[in-house]
PDB file of C-alpha atoms in Angstrom:
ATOM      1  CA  UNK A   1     -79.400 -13.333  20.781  1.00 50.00           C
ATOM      2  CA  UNK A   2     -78.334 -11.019  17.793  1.00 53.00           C
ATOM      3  CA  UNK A   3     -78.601 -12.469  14.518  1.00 50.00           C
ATOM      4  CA  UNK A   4     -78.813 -15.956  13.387  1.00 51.00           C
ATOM      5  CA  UNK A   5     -77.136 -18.748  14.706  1.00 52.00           C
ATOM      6  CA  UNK A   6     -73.496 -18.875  14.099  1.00 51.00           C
ATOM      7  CA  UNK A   7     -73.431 -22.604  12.759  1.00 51.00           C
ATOM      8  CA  UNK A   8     -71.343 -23.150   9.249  1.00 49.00           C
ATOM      9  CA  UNK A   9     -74.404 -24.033   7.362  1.00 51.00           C
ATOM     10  CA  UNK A  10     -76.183 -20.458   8.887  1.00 47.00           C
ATOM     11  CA  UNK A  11     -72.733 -18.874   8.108  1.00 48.00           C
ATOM     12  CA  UNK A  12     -73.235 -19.666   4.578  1.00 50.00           C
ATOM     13  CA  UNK A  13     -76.839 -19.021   4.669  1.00 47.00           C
ATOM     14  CA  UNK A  14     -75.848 -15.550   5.887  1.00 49.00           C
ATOM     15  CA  UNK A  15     -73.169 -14.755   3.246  1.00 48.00           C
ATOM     16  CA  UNK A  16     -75.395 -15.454   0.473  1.00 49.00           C
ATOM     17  CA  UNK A  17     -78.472 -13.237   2.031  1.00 53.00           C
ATOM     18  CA  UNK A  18     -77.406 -10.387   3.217  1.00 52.00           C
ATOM     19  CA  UNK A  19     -75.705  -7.599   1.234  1.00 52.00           C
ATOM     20  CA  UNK A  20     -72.346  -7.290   1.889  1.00 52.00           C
ATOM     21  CA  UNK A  21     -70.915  -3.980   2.556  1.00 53.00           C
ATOM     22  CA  UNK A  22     -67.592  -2.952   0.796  1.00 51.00           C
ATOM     23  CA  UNK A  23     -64.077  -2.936   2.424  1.00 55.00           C
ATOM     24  CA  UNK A  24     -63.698   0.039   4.454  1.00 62.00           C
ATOM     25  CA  UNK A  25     -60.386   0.652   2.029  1.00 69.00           C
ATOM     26  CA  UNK A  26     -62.676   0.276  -1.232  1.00 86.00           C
ATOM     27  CA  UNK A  27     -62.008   3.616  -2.661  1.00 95.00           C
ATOM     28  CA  UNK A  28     -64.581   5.508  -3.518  1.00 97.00           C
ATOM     29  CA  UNK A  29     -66.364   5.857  -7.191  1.00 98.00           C
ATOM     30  CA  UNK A  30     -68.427   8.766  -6.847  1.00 98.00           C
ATOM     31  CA  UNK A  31     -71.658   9.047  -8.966  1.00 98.00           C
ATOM     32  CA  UNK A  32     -74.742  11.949  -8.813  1.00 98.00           C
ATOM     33  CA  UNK A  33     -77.058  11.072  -6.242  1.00 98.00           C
ATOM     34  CA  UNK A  34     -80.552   9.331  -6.964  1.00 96.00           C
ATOM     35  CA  UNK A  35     -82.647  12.526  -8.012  1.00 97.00           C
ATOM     36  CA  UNK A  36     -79.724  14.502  -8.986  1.00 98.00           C
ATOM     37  CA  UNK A  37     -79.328  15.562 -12.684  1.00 98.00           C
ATOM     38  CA  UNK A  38     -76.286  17.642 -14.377  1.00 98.00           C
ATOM     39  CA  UNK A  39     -76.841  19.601 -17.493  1.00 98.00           C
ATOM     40  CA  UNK A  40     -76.097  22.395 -19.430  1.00 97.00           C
ATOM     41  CA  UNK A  41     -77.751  25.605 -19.612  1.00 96.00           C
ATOM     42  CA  UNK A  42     -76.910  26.641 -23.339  1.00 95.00           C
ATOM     43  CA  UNK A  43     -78.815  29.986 -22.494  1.00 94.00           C
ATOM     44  CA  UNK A  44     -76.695  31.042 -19.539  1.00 91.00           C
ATOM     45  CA  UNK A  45     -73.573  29.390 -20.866  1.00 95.00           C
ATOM     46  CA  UNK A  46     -73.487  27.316 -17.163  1.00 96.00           C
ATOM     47  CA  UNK A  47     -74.161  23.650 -16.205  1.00 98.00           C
ATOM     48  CA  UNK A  48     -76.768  23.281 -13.722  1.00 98.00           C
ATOM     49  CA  UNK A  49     -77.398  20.482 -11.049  1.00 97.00           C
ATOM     50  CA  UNK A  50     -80.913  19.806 -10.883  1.00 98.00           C
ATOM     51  CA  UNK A  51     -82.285  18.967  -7.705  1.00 97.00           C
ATOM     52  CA  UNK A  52     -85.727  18.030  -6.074  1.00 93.00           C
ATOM     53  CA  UNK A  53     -87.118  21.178  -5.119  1.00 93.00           C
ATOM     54  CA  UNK A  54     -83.807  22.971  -6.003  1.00 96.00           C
ATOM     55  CA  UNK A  55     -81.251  23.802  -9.331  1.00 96.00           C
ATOM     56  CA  UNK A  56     -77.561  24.879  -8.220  1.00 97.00           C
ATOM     57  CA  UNK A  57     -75.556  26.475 -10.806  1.00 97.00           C
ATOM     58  CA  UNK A  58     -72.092  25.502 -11.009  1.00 97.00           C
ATOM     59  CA  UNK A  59     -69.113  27.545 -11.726  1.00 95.00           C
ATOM     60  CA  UNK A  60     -65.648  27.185 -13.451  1.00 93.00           C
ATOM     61  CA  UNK A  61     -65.112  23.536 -13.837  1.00 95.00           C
ATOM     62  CA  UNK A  62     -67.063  21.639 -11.800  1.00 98.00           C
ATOM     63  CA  UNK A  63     -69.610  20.467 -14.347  1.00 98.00           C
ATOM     64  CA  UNK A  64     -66.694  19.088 -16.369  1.00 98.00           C
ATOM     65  CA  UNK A  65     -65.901  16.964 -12.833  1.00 98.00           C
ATOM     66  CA  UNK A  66     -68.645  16.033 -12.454  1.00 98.00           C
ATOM     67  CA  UNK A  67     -69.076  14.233 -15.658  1.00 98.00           C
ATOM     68  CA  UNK A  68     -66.305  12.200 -14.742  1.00 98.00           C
ATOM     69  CA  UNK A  69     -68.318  11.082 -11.520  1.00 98.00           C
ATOM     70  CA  UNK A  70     -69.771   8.374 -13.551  1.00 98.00           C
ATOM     71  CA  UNK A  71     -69.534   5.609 -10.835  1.00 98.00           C
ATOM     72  CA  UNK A  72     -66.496   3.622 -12.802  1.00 98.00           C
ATOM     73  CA  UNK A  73     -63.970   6.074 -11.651  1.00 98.00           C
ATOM     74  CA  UNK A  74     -62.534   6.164  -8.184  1.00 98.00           C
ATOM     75  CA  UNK A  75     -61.308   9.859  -7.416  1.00 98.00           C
ATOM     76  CA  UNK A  76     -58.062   9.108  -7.832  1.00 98.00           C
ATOM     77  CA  UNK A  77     -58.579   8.043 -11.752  1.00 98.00           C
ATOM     78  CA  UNK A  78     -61.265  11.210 -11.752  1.00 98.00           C
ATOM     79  CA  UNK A  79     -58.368  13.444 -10.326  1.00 98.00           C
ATOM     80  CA  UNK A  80     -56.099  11.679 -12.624  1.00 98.00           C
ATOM     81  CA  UNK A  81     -57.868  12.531 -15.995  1.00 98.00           C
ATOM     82  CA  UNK A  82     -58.468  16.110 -14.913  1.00 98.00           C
ATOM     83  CA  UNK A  83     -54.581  16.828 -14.227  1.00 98.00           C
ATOM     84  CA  UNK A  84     -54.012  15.594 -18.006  1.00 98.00           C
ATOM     85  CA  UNK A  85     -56.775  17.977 -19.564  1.00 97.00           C
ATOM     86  CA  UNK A  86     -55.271  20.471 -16.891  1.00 97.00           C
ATOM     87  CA  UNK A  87     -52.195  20.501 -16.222  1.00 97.00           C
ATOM     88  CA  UNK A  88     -51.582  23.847 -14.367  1.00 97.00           C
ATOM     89  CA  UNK A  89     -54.542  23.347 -12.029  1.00 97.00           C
ATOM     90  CA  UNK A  90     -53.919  22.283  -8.495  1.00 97.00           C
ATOM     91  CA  UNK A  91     -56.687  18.892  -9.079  1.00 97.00           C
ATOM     92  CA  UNK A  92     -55.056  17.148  -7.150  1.00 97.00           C
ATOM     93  CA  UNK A  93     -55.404  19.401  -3.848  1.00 97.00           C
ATOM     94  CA  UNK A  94     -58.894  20.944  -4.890  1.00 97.00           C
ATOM     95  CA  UNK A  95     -61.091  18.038  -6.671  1.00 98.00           C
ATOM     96  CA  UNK A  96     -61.338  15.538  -3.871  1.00 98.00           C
ATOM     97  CA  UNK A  97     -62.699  18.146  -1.079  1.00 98.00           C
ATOM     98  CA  UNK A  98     -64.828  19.513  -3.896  1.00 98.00           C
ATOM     99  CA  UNK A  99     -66.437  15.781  -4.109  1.00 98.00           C
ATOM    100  CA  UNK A 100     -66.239  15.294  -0.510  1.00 98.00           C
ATOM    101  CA  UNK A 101     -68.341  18.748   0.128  1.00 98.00           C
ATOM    102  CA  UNK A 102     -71.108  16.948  -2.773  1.00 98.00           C
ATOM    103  CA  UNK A 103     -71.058  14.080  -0.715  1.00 98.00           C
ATOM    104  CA  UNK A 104     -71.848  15.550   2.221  1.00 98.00           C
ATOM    105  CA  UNK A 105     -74.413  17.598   0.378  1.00 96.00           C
ATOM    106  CA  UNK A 106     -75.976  14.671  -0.204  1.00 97.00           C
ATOM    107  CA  UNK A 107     -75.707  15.002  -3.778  1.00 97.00           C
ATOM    108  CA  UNK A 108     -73.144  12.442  -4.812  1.00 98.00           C
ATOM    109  CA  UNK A 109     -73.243   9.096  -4.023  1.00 97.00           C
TER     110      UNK A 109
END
């Protein structure tokens, strides 16, 4: 048998002890990775992502993304501020596969 038994009371007892997992249609709030650290190189004028083992530098604008990726905002709001500050910039088709490639990374969360 897989799991506990499937009695109200054990129903309940379930609920309340195992983490439950967000909708599938949550949308997404995208935050740096455990380990992961953004700053700013004053010297070189670039931010950095600091990694274990490993620093990327970023170019253009993706440090200023990423500072929206706070956790709080789902892409759409992070997309959303960026097309105010920018409003010439194609956010909307480039920021969300930016964040998807970080996910997959493994650097965003």
């Amino acid at each position: 048998m897989n799991g506990p038994p499937s009695s109200s009371k054990s129903k309940q007892h379930r609920l309340n002890e195992w983490p439950l997992l967000p909708s599938p249609a949550a949308p997404w709030r995208p935050a740096l990775a455990r380990g992961v650290v953004l700053r700013r190189d004053r010297v070189r004028g670039a931010d950095l992502l600091l990694l274990p083992e490993r620093v990327v530098v970023l170019d253009g604008g993706a440090g200023e993304v990423l500072r929206l990726c706070d956790g709080v905002r789902d892409v759409d709001a992070v997309v959303a501020e960026l097309a105010v500050r920018h409003p010439a910039a194609p956010v909307a088709a480039e920021v969300p596969v930016f964040l998807d490639r970080l996910r997959k990374e493994g650097w965003l969360r």
